[in-house]
């Protein structure tokens, strides 16, 4: 497990790299109000909850960019460690994948516990509030049919799941993947943003829109 910390605007972000796929989980807190959300609690949910407790934060929601198992493998333990149930948000197009436990059995995890069923249906353009910060949900299919990104334009940051990475893009060879849709989502939801916008991906280190526009070898004409 690795861990990094960032302070952007009024948000404190704790990034964990967890689980068999080395997936990034983000604990995003409003320290002034003492509340937080867990974006893609990948694995080891008790560690995420323990960090929230250490900082005096209450985790109010779990936000999922998509329903591959390695992005919510910690949801069950995170919820179990909380004093109150934690609502889970997911786009409806990924509900079938969630019900298949995110494909965990195909990757050697037949006993995978998916945790609480998502009860918040994410929609394109939907506003999600974390204390004083507002996030916008942007449907960005391609990696999965219901993939979304969460963008906070005031602070200039996006939690982009497996849509785009530093120097790479999300895979489309798994069930529900669509390469044309992926590149359309990158063009419309990432490359349309200012170069200074910080990207927090599902795997690998953070990057910026400008860096990917200039140097990501997969983007080709999209980055012009």
mmCIF file of N, CA and C in Angstrom, residues 73-205:
data_model
loop_
_atom_site.group_PDB
_atom_site.id
_atom_site.type_symbol
_atom_site.label_atom_id
_atom_site.label_comp_id
_atom_site.label_asym_id
_atom_site.label_seq_id
_atom_site.Cartn_x
_atom_site.Cartn_y
_atom_site.Cartn_z
ATOM 1 N N UNK A 73 -13.484 -2.790 -4.253
ATOM 2 C CA UNK A 73 -13.178 -3.927 -3.392
ATOM 3 C C UNK A 73 -13.074 -3.588 -1.918
ATOM 4 N N UNK A 74 -12.947 -2.304 -1.583
ATOM 5 C CA UNK A 74 -12.898 -1.897 -0.185
ATOM 6 C C UNK A 74 -14.214 -1.355 0.343
ATOM 7 N N UNK A 75 -15.252 -1.349 -0.504
ATOM 8 C CA UNK A 75 -16.523 -0.733 -0.089
ATOM 9 C C UNK A 75 -17.161 -1.463 1.079
ATOM 10 N N UNK A 76 -17.091 -2.797 1.069
ATOM 11 C CA UNK A 76 -17.724 -3.568 2.142
ATOM 12 C C UNK A 76 -17.071 -3.263 3.482
ATOM 13 N N UNK A 77 -15.748 -3.333 3.541
ATOM 14 C CA UNK A 77 -15.047 -3.092 4.803
ATOM 15 C C UNK A 77 -15.168 -1.643 5.239
ATOM 16 N N UNK A 78 -15.159 -0.724 4.292
ATOM 17 C CA UNK A 78 -15.323 0.692 4.630
ATOM 18 C C UNK A 78 -16.686 0.927 5.257
ATOM 19 N N UNK A 79 -17.704 0.358 4.662
ATOM 20 C CA UNK A 79 -19.056 0.519 5.212
ATOM 21 C C UNK A 79 -19.195 -0.164 6.558
ATOM 22 N N UNK A 80 -18.632 -1.363 6.678
ATOM 23 C CA UNK A 80 -18.718 -2.100 7.945
ATOM 24 C C UNK A 80 -18.031 -1.355 9.079
ATOM 25 N N UNK A 81 -16.965 -0.623 8.751
ATOM 26 C CA UNK A 81 -16.209 0.090 9.779
ATOM 27 C C UNK A 81 -16.848 1.416 10.161
ATOM 28 N N UNK A 82 -17.861 1.830 9.410
ATOM 29 C CA UNK A 82 -18.519 3.101 9.687
ATOM 30 C C UNK A 82 -19.629 2.908 10.711
ATOM 31 N N UNK A 83 -19.893 3.950 11.472
ATOM 32 C CA UNK A 83 -20.952 3.882 12.475
ATOM 33 C C UNK A 83 -22.337 3.915 11.832
ATOM 34 N N UNK A 84 -22.434 4.477 10.638
ATOM 35 C CA UNK A 84 -23.710 4.550 9.928
ATOM 36 C C UNK A 84 -23.515 4.051 8.503
ATOM 37 N N UNK A 85 -24.571 3.563 7.847
ATOM 38 C CA UNK A 85 -24.445 3.105 6.461
ATOM 39 C C UNK A 85 -23.939 4.220 5.548
ATOM 40 N N UNK A 86 -23.120 3.846 4.562
ATOM 41 C CA UNK A 86 -22.563 4.811 3.621
ATOM 42 C C UNK A 86 -23.215 4.586 2.259
ATOM 43 N N UNK A 87 -23.992 5.544 1.756
ATOM 44 C CA UNK A 87 -24.615 5.377 0.440
ATOM 45 C C UNK A 87 -23.560 5.310 -0.662
ATOM 46 N N UNK A 88 -23.856 4.488 -1.675
ATOM 47 C CA UNK A 88 -22.942 4.287 -2.801
ATOM 48 C C UNK A 88 -23.582 4.848 -4.059
ATOM 49 N N UNK A 89 -22.789 5.593 -4.849
ATOM 50 C CA UNK A 89 -23.270 6.200 -6.092
ATOM 51 C C UNK A 89 -22.595 5.541 -7.282
ATOM 52 N N UNK A 90 -23.410 5.181 -8.297
ATOM 53 C CA UNK A 90 -22.916 4.509 -9.498
ATOM 54 C C UNK A 90 -23.855 4.839 -10.650
ATOM 55 N N UNK A 91 -23.325 4.914 -11.857
ATOM 56 C CA UNK A 91 -24.166 5.132 -13.024
ATOM 57 C C UNK A 91 -24.978 3.872 -13.316
ATOM 58 N N UNK A 92 -26.270 4.009 -13.661
ATOM 59 C CA UNK A 92 -27.114 2.824 -13.902
ATOM 60 C C UNK A 92 -26.584 1.885 -14.979
ATOM 61 N N UNK A 93 -25.861 2.411 -15.974
ATOM 62 C CA UNK A 93 -25.352 1.541 -17.039
ATOM 63 C C UNK A 93 -24.302 0.546 -16.548
ATOM 64 N N UNK A 94 -23.757 0.793 -15.360
ATOM 65 C CA UNK A 94 -22.794 -0.150 -14.783
ATOM 66 C C UNK A 94 -23.403 -1.014 -13.690
ATOM 67 N N UNK A 95 -24.696 -0.864 -13.432
ATOM 68 C CA UNK A 95 -25.339 -1.718 -12.429
ATOM 69 C C UNK A 95 -25.242 -3.207 -12.792
ATOM 70 N N UNK A 96 -25.453 -3.603 -14.059
ATOM 71 C CA UNK A 96 -25.288 -5.031 -14.374
ATOM 72 C C UNK A 96 -23.897 -5.557 -14.064
ATOM 73 N N UNK A 97 -22.879 -4.753 -14.325
ATOM 74 C CA UNK A 97 -21.514 -5.159 -14.020
ATOM 75 C C UNK A 97 -21.323 -5.275 -12.507
ATOM 76 N N UNK A 98 -21.891 -4.338 -11.742
ATOM 77 C CA UNK A 98 -21.787 -4.402 -10.288
ATOM 78 C C UNK A 98 -22.427 -5.692 -9.775
ATOM 79 N N UNK A 99 -23.610 -6.046 -10.343
ATOM 80 C CA UNK A 99 -24.299 -7.256 -9.894
ATOM 81 C C UNK A 99 -23.490 -8.515 -10.214
ATOM 82 N N UNK A 100 -22.599 -8.434 -11.184
ATOM 83 C CA UNK A 100 -21.682 -9.538 -11.493
ATOM 84 C C UNK A 100 -20.409 -9.442 -10.641
ATOM 85 N N UNK A 101 -20.495 -8.632 -9.577
ATOM 86 C CA UNK A 101 -19.365 -8.401 -8.669
ATOM 87 C C UNK A 101 -18.148 -7.864 -9.401
ATOM 88 N N UNK A 102 -18.432 -7.058 -10.409
ATOM 89 C CA UNK A 102 -17.360 -6.360 -11.099
ATOM 90 C C UNK A 102 -16.418 -7.239 -11.871
ATOM 91 N N UNK A 103 -16.833 -8.484 -12.132
ATOM 92 C CA UNK A 103 -15.960 -9.411 -12.846
ATOM 93 C C UNK A 103 -14.886 -10.042 -11.976
ATOM 94 N N UNK A 104 -15.058 -9.981 -10.663
ATOM 95 C CA UNK A 104 -14.017 -10.450 -9.743
ATOM 96 C C UNK A 104 -13.683 -11.925 -9.946
ATOM 97 N N UNK A 105 -14.685 -12.765 -10.173
ATOM 98 C CA UNK A 105 -14.434 -14.198 -10.280
ATOM 99 C C UNK A 105 -13.540 -14.527 -11.474
ATOM 100 N N UNK A 106 -13.670 -13.756 -12.550
ATOM 101 C CA UNK A 106 -12.855 -13.996 -13.739
ATOM 102 C C UNK A 106 -11.383 -13.691 -13.485
ATOM 103 N N UNK A 107 -11.099 -12.911 -12.446
ATOM 104 C CA UNK A 107 -9.720 -12.561 -12.115
ATOM 105 C C UNK A 107 -9.230 -13.293 -10.870
ATOM 106 N N UNK A 108 -9.941 -14.352 -10.476
ATOM 107 C CA UNK A 108 -9.473 -15.202 -9.393
ATOM 108 C C UNK A 108 -9.932 -14.817 -8.012
ATOM 109 N N UNK A 109 -11.061 -14.090 -7.911
ATOM 110 C CA UNK A 109 -11.583 -13.679 -6.603
ATOM 111 C C UNK A 109 -13.033 -14.117 -6.459
ATOM 112 N N UNK A 110 -13.292 -15.421 -6.349
ATOM 113 C CA UNK A 110 -14.676 -15.921 -6.296
ATOM 114 C C UNK A 110 -15.415 -15.529 -5.022
ATOM 115 N N UNK A 111 -14.700 -15.198 -3.950
ATOM 116 C CA UNK A 111 -15.340 -14.843 -2.678
ATOM 117 C C UNK A 111 -15.462 -13.336 -2.493
ATOM 118 N N UNK A 112 -15.336 -12.593 -3.546
ATOM 119 C CA UNK A 112 -15.346 -11.134 -3.485
ATOM 120 C C UNK A 112 -16.657 -10.616 -2.888
ATOM 121 N N UNK A 113 -16.559 -9.693 -1.939
ATOM 122 C CA UNK A 113 -17.719 -9.070 -1.303
ATOM 123 C C UNK A 113 -17.918 -7.689 -1.911
ATOM 124 N N UNK A 114 -19.018 -7.458 -2.648
ATOM 125 C CA UNK A 114 -19.199 -6.156 -3.301
ATOM 126 C C UNK A 114 -19.615 -5.034 -2.367
ATOM 127 N N UNK A 115 -20.036 -5.367 -1.148
ATOM 128 C CA UNK A 115 -20.451 -4.328 -0.217
ATOM 129 C C UNK A 115 -21.842 -3.804 -0.508
ATOM 130 N N UNK A 116 -22.168 -2.601 -0.014
ATOM 131 C CA UNK A 116 -23.529 -2.076 -0.144
ATOM 132 C C UNK A 116 -23.916 -1.858 -1.606
ATOM 133 N N UNK A 117 -25.153 -2.217 -1.934
ATOM 134 C CA UNK A 117 -25.628 -1.992 -3.302
ATOM 135 C C UNK A 117 -25.771 -0.493 -3.562
ATOM 136 N N UNK A 118 -25.326 -0.032 -4.725
ATOM 137 C CA UNK A 118 -25.480 1.393 -5.053
ATOM 138 C C UNK A 118 -26.946 1.814 -5.045
ATOM 139 N N UNK A 119 -27.229 2.919 -4.390
ATOM 140 C CA UNK A 119 -28.594 3.436 -4.303
ATOM 141 C C UNK A 119 -28.722 4.833 -4.899
ATOM 142 N N UNK A 120 -27.607 5.438 -5.273
ATOM 143 C CA UNK A 120 -27.628 6.758 -5.903
ATOM 144 C C UNK A 120 -27.282 6.564 -7.373
ATOM 145 N N UNK A 121 -28.228 6.884 -8.251
ATOM 146 C CA UNK A 121 -28.043 6.705 -9.691
ATOM 147 C C UNK A 121 -27.410 7.972 -10.276
ATOM 148 N N UNK A 122 -26.164 7.873 -10.676
ATOM 149 C CA UNK A 122 -25.464 9.018 -11.247
ATOM 150 C C UNK A 122 -25.990 9.318 -12.645
ATOM 151 N N UNK A 123 -26.069 10.609 -12.970
ATOM 152 C CA UNK A 123 -26.518 11.053 -14.280
ATOM 153 C C UNK A 123 -25.557 12.100 -14.813
ATOM 154 N N UNK A 124 -25.456 12.172 -16.136
ATOM 155 C CA UNK A 124 -24.611 13.167 -16.784
ATOM 156 C C UNK A 124 -25.082 14.568 -16.401
ATOM 157 N N UNK A 125 -24.170 15.371 -15.888
ATOM 158 C CA UNK A 125 -24.496 16.729 -15.474
ATOM 159 C C UNK A 125 -24.968 16.862 -14.042
ATOM 160 N N UNK A 126 -25.117 15.743 -13.352
ATOM 161 C CA UNK A 126 -25.581 15.750 -11.960
ATOM 162 C C UNK A 126 -24.549 16.444 -11.063
ATOM 163 N N UNK A 127 -25.039 17.199 -10.086
ATOM 164 C CA UNK A 127 -24.148 17.880 -9.139
ATOM 165 C C UNK A 127 -24.051 17.069 -7.852
ATOM 166 N N UNK A 128 -22.834 16.888 -7.392
ATOM 167 C CA UNK A 128 -22.555 16.196 -6.142
ATOM 168 C C UNK A 128 -21.836 17.183 -5.228
ATOM 169 N N UNK A 129 -22.285 17.293 -4.000
ATOM 170 C CA UNK A 129 -21.723 18.275 -3.093
ATOM 171 C C UNK A 129 -20.886 17.603 -2.022
ATOM 172 N N UNK A 130 -19.707 18.161 -1.770
ATOM 173 C CA UNK A 130 -18.881 17.766 -0.639
ATOM 174 C C UNK A 130 -18.552 19.030 0.133
ATOM 175 N N UNK A 131 -19.311 19.289 1.165
ATOM 176 C CA UNK A 131 -19.093 20.504 1.929
ATOM 177 C C UNK A 131 -19.198 21.726 1.052
ATOM 178 N N UNK A 132 -18.131 22.497 0.983
ATOM 179 C CA UNK A 132 -18.130 23.715 0.188
ATOM 180 C C UNK A 132 -17.735 23.519 -1.258
ATOM 181 N N UNK A 133 -17.526 22.296 -1.687
ATOM 182 C CA UNK A 133 -17.078 22.023 -3.058
ATOM 183 C C UNK A 133 -18.148 21.267 -3.830
ATOM 184 N N UNK A 134 -18.392 21.715 -5.047
ATOM 185 C CA UNK A 134 -19.363 21.061 -5.904
ATOM 186 C C UNK A 134 -18.691 20.302 -7.025
ATOM 187 N N UNK A 135 -19.067 19.053 -7.203
ATOM 188 C CA UNK A 135 -18.539 18.222 -8.280
ATOM 189 C C UNK A 135 -19.636 17.992 -9.308
ATOM 190 N N UNK A 136 -19.239 17.906 -10.563
ATOM 191 C CA UNK A 136 -20.169 17.577 -11.630
ATOM 192 C C UNK A 136 -19.861 16.184 -12.160
ATOM 193 N N UNK A 137 -20.902 15.378 -12.302
ATOM 194 C CA UNK A 137 -20.772 14.038 -12.873
ATOM 195 C C UNK A 137 -20.801 14.154 -14.392
ATOM 196 N N UNK A 138 -19.824 13.531 -15.054
ATOM 197 C CA UNK A 138 -19.791 13.520 -16.510
ATOM 198 C C UNK A 138 -19.732 12.071 -16.984
ATOM 199 N N UNK A 139 -20.783 11.639 -17.679
ATOM 200 C CA UNK A 139 -20.808 10.280 -18.214
ATOM 201 C C UNK A 139 -19.733 10.168 -19.284
ATOM 202 N N UNK A 140 -18.856 9.184 -19.143
ATOM 203 C CA UNK A 140 -17.696 9.052 -20.033
ATOM 204 C C UNK A 140 -17.489 7.589 -20.398
ATOM 205 N N UNK A 141 -18.409 7.015 -21.174
ATOM 206 C CA UNK A 141 -18.320 5.592 -21.500
ATOM 207 C C UNK A 141 -17.127 5.270 -22.392
ATOM 208 N N UNK A 142 -16.846 3.990 -22.468
ATOM 209 C CA UNK A 142 -15.746 3.504 -23.294
ATOM 210 C C UNK A 142 -15.005 2.395 -22.594
ATOM 211 N N UNK A 143 -14.523 2.678 -21.393
ATOM 212 C CA UNK A 143 -13.912 1.628 -20.574
ATOM 213 C C UNK A 143 -14.990 0.676 -20.080
ATOM 214 N N UNK A 144 -16.084 1.240 -19.598
ATOM 215 C CA UNK A 144 -17.316 0.505 -19.287
ATOM 216 C C UNK A 144 -18.483 1.362 -19.768
ATOM 217 N N UNK A 145 -19.672 0.778 -19.926
ATOM 218 C CA UNK A 145 -20.807 1.567 -20.416
ATOM 219 C C UNK A 145 -21.235 2.690 -19.475
ATOM 220 N N UNK A 146 -21.044 2.497 -18.168
ATOM 221 C CA UNK A 146 -21.493 3.487 -17.199
ATOM 222 C C UNK A 146 -20.377 4.265 -16.535
ATOM 223 N N UNK A 147 -19.218 4.288 -17.153
ATOM 224 C CA UNK A 147 -18.093 5.018 -16.569
ATOM 225 C C UNK A 147 -18.424 6.506 -16.474
ATOM 226 N N UNK A 148 -18.041 7.123 -15.350
ATOM 227 C CA UNK A 148 -18.179 8.570 -15.176
ATOM 228 C C UNK A 148 -16.869 9.138 -14.656
ATOM 229 N N UNK A 149 -16.737 10.448 -14.795
ATOM 230 C CA UNK A 149 -15.680 11.178 -14.099
ATOM 231 C C UNK A 149 -16.348 12.215 -13.212
ATOM 232 N N UNK A 150 -15.651 12.592 -12.150
ATOM 233 C CA UNK A 150 -16.135 13.612 -11.222
ATOM 234 C C UNK A 150 -15.209 14.816 -11.342
ATOM 235 N N UNK A 151 -15.764 15.943 -11.759
ATOM 236 C CA UNK A 151 -14.892 17.101 -11.935
ATOM 237 C C UNK A 151 -15.335 18.265 -11.054
ATOM 238 N N UNK A 152 -14.341 18.879 -10.438
ATOM 239 C CA UNK A 152 -14.537 20.039 -9.568
ATOM 240 C C UNK A 152 -13.795 21.192 -10.238
ATOM 241 N N UNK A 153 -14.537 21.984 -10.995
ATOM 242 C CA UNK A 153 -13.891 22.969 -11.842
ATOM 243 C C UNK A 153 -13.381 24.173 -11.055
ATOM 244 N N UNK A 154 -13.971 24.435 -9.902
ATOM 245 C CA UNK A 154 -13.475 25.536 -9.096
ATOM 246 C C UNK A 154 -12.042 25.307 -8.653
ATOM 247 N N UNK A 155 -11.756 24.073 -8.237
ATOM 248 C CA UNK A 155 -10.399 23.717 -7.815
ATOM 249 C C UNK A 155 -9.557 23.228 -8.979
ATOM 250 N N UNK A 156 -10.186 22.949 -10.115
ATOM 251 C CA UNK A 156 -9.441 22.500 -11.285
ATOM 252 C C UNK A 156 -8.928 21.089 -11.154
ATOM 253 N N UNK A 157 -9.819 20.138 -10.841
ATOM 254 C CA UNK A 157 -9.390 18.754 -10.711
ATOM 255 C C UNK A 157 -10.492 17.822 -11.191
ATOM 256 N N UNK A 158 -10.071 16.626 -11.627
ATOM 257 C CA UNK A 158 -10.988 15.599 -12.095
ATOM 258 C C UNK A 158 -10.538 14.248 -11.564
ATOM 259 N N UNK A 159 -11.457 13.504 -10.969
ATOM 260 C CA UNK A 159 -11.226 12.096 -10.663
ATOM 261 C C UNK A 159 -11.712 11.321 -11.884
ATOM 262 N N UNK A 160 -10.766 10.777 -12.642
ATOM 263 C CA UNK A 160 -11.095 10.304 -13.988
ATOM 264 C C UNK A 160 -11.099 8.791 -14.118
ATOM 265 N N UNK A 161 -11.012 8.054 -13.018
ATOM 266 C CA UNK A 161 -11.142 6.608 -13.087
ATOM 267 C C UNK A 161 -10.204 5.989 -14.101
ATOM 268 N N UNK A 162 -10.737 5.100 -14.939
ATOM 269 C CA UNK A 162 -9.915 4.424 -15.941
ATOM 270 C C UNK A 162 -10.173 4.963 -17.339
ATOM 271 N N UNK A 163 -10.557 6.237 -17.434
ATOM 272 C CA UNK A 163 -10.724 6.867 -18.736
ATOM 273 C C UNK A 163 -9.372 7.202 -19.357
ATOM 274 N N UNK A 164 -8.521 7.866 -18.594
ATOM 275 C CA UNK A 164 -7.221 8.296 -19.081
ATOM 276 C C UNK A 164 -6.219 8.223 -17.942
ATOM 277 N N UNK A 165 -4.977 7.912 -18.283
ATOM 278 C CA UNK A 165 -3.890 7.825 -17.311
ATOM 279 C C UNK A 165 -2.731 8.707 -17.779
ATOM 280 N N UNK A 166 -1.726 8.845 -16.941
ATOM 281 C CA UNK A 166 -0.501 9.518 -17.377
ATOM 282 C C UNK A 166 0.126 8.697 -18.503
ATOM 283 N N UNK A 167 0.120 9.226 -19.694
ATOM 284 C CA UNK A 167 0.748 8.575 -20.827
ATOM 285 C C UNK A 167 -0.003 7.393 -21.399
ATOM 286 N N UNK A 168 -1.263 7.202 -21.003
ATOM 287 C CA UNK A 168 -1.999 6.040 -21.494
ATOM 288 C C UNK A 168 -3.499 6.329 -21.427
ATOM 289 N N UNK A 169 -4.292 5.326 -21.837
ATOM 290 C CA UNK A 169 -5.749 5.439 -21.788
ATOM 291 C C UNK A 169 -6.318 4.121 -21.269
ATOM 292 N N UNK A 170 -7.600 4.139 -20.928
ATOM 293 C CA UNK A 170 -8.246 2.950 -20.395
ATOM 294 C C UNK A 170 -8.369 1.845 -21.429
ATOM 295 N N UNK A 171 -8.346 0.624 -20.955
ATOM 296 C CA UNK A 171 -8.483 -0.521 -21.849
ATOM 297 C C UNK A 171 -9.936 -0.670 -22.279
ATOM 298 N N UNK A 172 -10.122 -1.238 -23.469
ATOM 299 C CA UNK A 172 -11.474 -1.427 -23.998
ATOM 300 C C UNK A 172 -11.712 -2.867 -24.434
ATOM 301 N N UNK A 173 -10.844 -3.790 -23.996
ATOM 302 C CA UNK A 173 -10.967 -5.182 -24.429
ATOM 303 C C UNK A 173 -11.788 -6.035 -23.476
ATOM 304 N N UNK A 174 -12.283 -5.455 -22.385
ATOM 305 C CA UNK A 174 -13.140 -6.189 -21.463
ATOM 306 C C UNK A 174 -14.600 -6.024 -21.891
ATOM 307 N N UNK A 175 -15.496 -6.896 -21.425
ATOM 308 C CA UNK A 175 -16.907 -6.783 -21.810
ATOM 309 C C UNK A 175 -17.460 -5.378 -21.552
ATOM 310 N N UNK A 176 -18.130 -4.833 -22.547
ATOM 311 C CA UNK A 176 -18.682 -3.488 -22.432
ATOM 312 C C UNK A 176 -17.756 -2.397 -22.896
ATOM 313 N N UNK A 177 -16.508 -2.734 -23.227
ATOM 314 C CA UNK A 177 -15.564 -1.737 -23.700
ATOM 315 C C UNK A 177 -15.879 -1.287 -25.113
ATOM 316 N N UNK A 178 -15.555 -0.036 -25.421
ATOM 317 C CA UNK A 178 -15.841 0.533 -26.733
ATOM 318 C C UNK A 178 -14.771 1.590 -27.014
ATOM 319 N N UNK A 179 -13.848 1.283 -27.922
ATOM 320 C CA UNK A 179 -12.719 2.182 -28.156
ATOM 321 C C UNK A 179 -13.158 3.533 -28.712
ATOM 322 N N UNK A 180 -14.087 3.533 -29.660
ATOM 323 C CA UNK A 180 -14.546 4.799 -30.228
ATOM 324 C C UNK A 180 -15.195 5.675 -29.158
ATOM 325 N N UNK A 181 -15.999 5.042 -28.284
ATOM 326 C CA UNK A 181 -16.634 5.798 -27.203
ATOM 327 C C UNK A 181 -15.604 6.325 -26.223
ATOM 328 N N UNK A 182 -14.563 5.535 -25.945
ATOM 329 C CA UNK A 182 -13.516 5.974 -25.016
ATOM 330 C C UNK A 182 -12.852 7.246 -25.521
ATOM 331 N N UNK A 183 -12.446 7.248 -26.789
ATOM 332 C CA UNK A 183 -11.746 8.419 -27.306
ATOM 333 C C UNK A 183 -12.683 9.617 -27.422
ATOM 334 N N UNK A 184 -13.950 9.374 -27.712
ATOM 335 C CA UNK A 184 -14.912 10.477 -27.712
ATOM 336 C C UNK A 184 -15.060 11.066 -26.314
ATOM 337 N N UNK A 185 -15.075 10.206 -25.302
ATOM 338 C CA UNK A 185 -15.178 10.681 -23.917
ATOM 339 C C UNK A 185 -13.946 11.482 -23.518
ATOM 340 N N UNK A 186 -12.774 11.024 -23.917
ATOM 341 C CA UNK A 186 -11.548 11.765 -23.608
ATOM 342 C C UNK A 186 -11.578 13.134 -24.275
ATOM 343 N N UNK A 187 -11.979 13.165 -25.532
ATOM 344 C CA UNK A 187 -12.048 14.433 -26.261
ATOM 345 C C UNK A 187 -13.034 15.396 -25.596
ATOM 346 N N UNK A 188 -14.220 14.901 -25.274
ATOM 347 C CA UNK A 188 -15.285 15.778 -24.795
ATOM 348 C C UNK A 188 -15.154 16.140 -23.324
ATOM 349 N N UNK A 189 -14.670 15.207 -22.507
ATOM 350 C CA UNK A 189 -14.706 15.407 -21.056
ATOM 351 C C UNK A 189 -13.352 15.730 -20.430
ATOM 352 N N UNK A 190 -12.268 15.511 -21.168
ATOM 353 C CA UNK A 190 -10.930 15.795 -20.631
ATOM 354 C C UNK A 190 -10.234 16.888 -21.437
ATOM 355 N N UNK A 191 -10.102 16.693 -22.732
ATOM 356 C CA UNK A 191 -9.347 17.644 -23.539
ATOM 357 C C UNK A 191 -10.072 18.959 -23.743
ATOM 358 N N UNK A 192 -11.337 19.027 -23.368
ATOM 359 C CA UNK A 192 -12.089 20.284 -23.414
ATOM 360 C C UNK A 192 -11.778 21.178 -22.212
ATOM 361 N N UNK A 193 -11.034 20.676 -21.248
ATOM 362 C CA UNK A 193 -10.764 21.402 -20.003
ATOM 363 C C UNK A 193 -9.452 22.180 -20.097
ATOM 364 N N UNK A 194 -9.253 23.165 -19.226
ATOM 365 C CA UNK A 194 -7.997 23.922 -19.237
ATOM 366 C C UNK A 194 -6.784 23.020 -18.984
ATOM 367 N N UNK A 195 -5.664 23.395 -19.569
ATOM 368 C CA UNK A 195 -4.445 22.597 -19.438
ATOM 369 C C UNK A 195 -4.013 22.398 -17.998
ATOM 370 N N UNK A 196 -4.348 23.340 -17.133
ATOM 371 C CA UNK A 196 -3.913 23.257 -15.736
ATOM 372 C C UNK A 196 -4.746 22.296 -14.904
ATOM 373 N N UNK A 197 -5.837 21.777 -15.458
ATOM 374 C CA UNK A 197 -6.710 20.875 -14.700
ATOM 375 C C UNK A 197 -5.949 19.622 -14.301
ATOM 376 N N UNK A 198 -6.001 19.291 -13.028
ATOM 377 C CA UNK A 198 -5.284 18.120 -12.519
ATOM 378 C C UNK A 198 -6.160 16.882 -12.628
ATOM 379 N N UNK A 199 -5.553 15.804 -13.108
ATOM 380 C CA UNK A 199 -6.254 14.545 -13.313
ATOM 381 C C UNK A 199 -5.785 13.521 -12.294
ATOM 382 N N UNK A 200 -6.729 12.953 -11.563
ATOM 383 C CA UNK A 200 -6.433 11.907 -10.594
ATOM 384 C C UNK A 200 -7.010 10.601 -11.143
ATOM 385 N N UNK A 201 -6.156 9.743 -11.729
ATOM 386 C CA UNK A 201 -6.642 8.547 -12.421
ATOM 387 C C UNK A 201 -6.789 7.343 -11.499
ATOM 388 N N UNK A 202 -7.385 6.295 -12.067
ATOM 389 C CA UNK A 202 -7.583 5.066 -11.314
ATOM 390 C C UNK A 202 -6.335 4.232 -11.130
ATOM 391 N N UNK A 203 -5.316 4.489 -11.920
ATOM 392 C CA UNK A 203 -4.040 3.780 -11.803
ATOM 393 C C UNK A 203 -2.929 4.756 -12.164
ATOM 394 N N UNK A 204 -1.786 4.623 -11.503
ATOM 395 C CA UNK A 204 -0.663 5.494 -11.811
ATOM 396 C C UNK A 204 -0.744 6.834 -11.115
ATOM 397 N N UNK A 205 0.179 7.709 -11.466
ATOM 398 C CA UNK A 205 0.310 8.983 -10.766
ATOM 399 C C UNK A 205 -0.564 10.063 -11.389
#
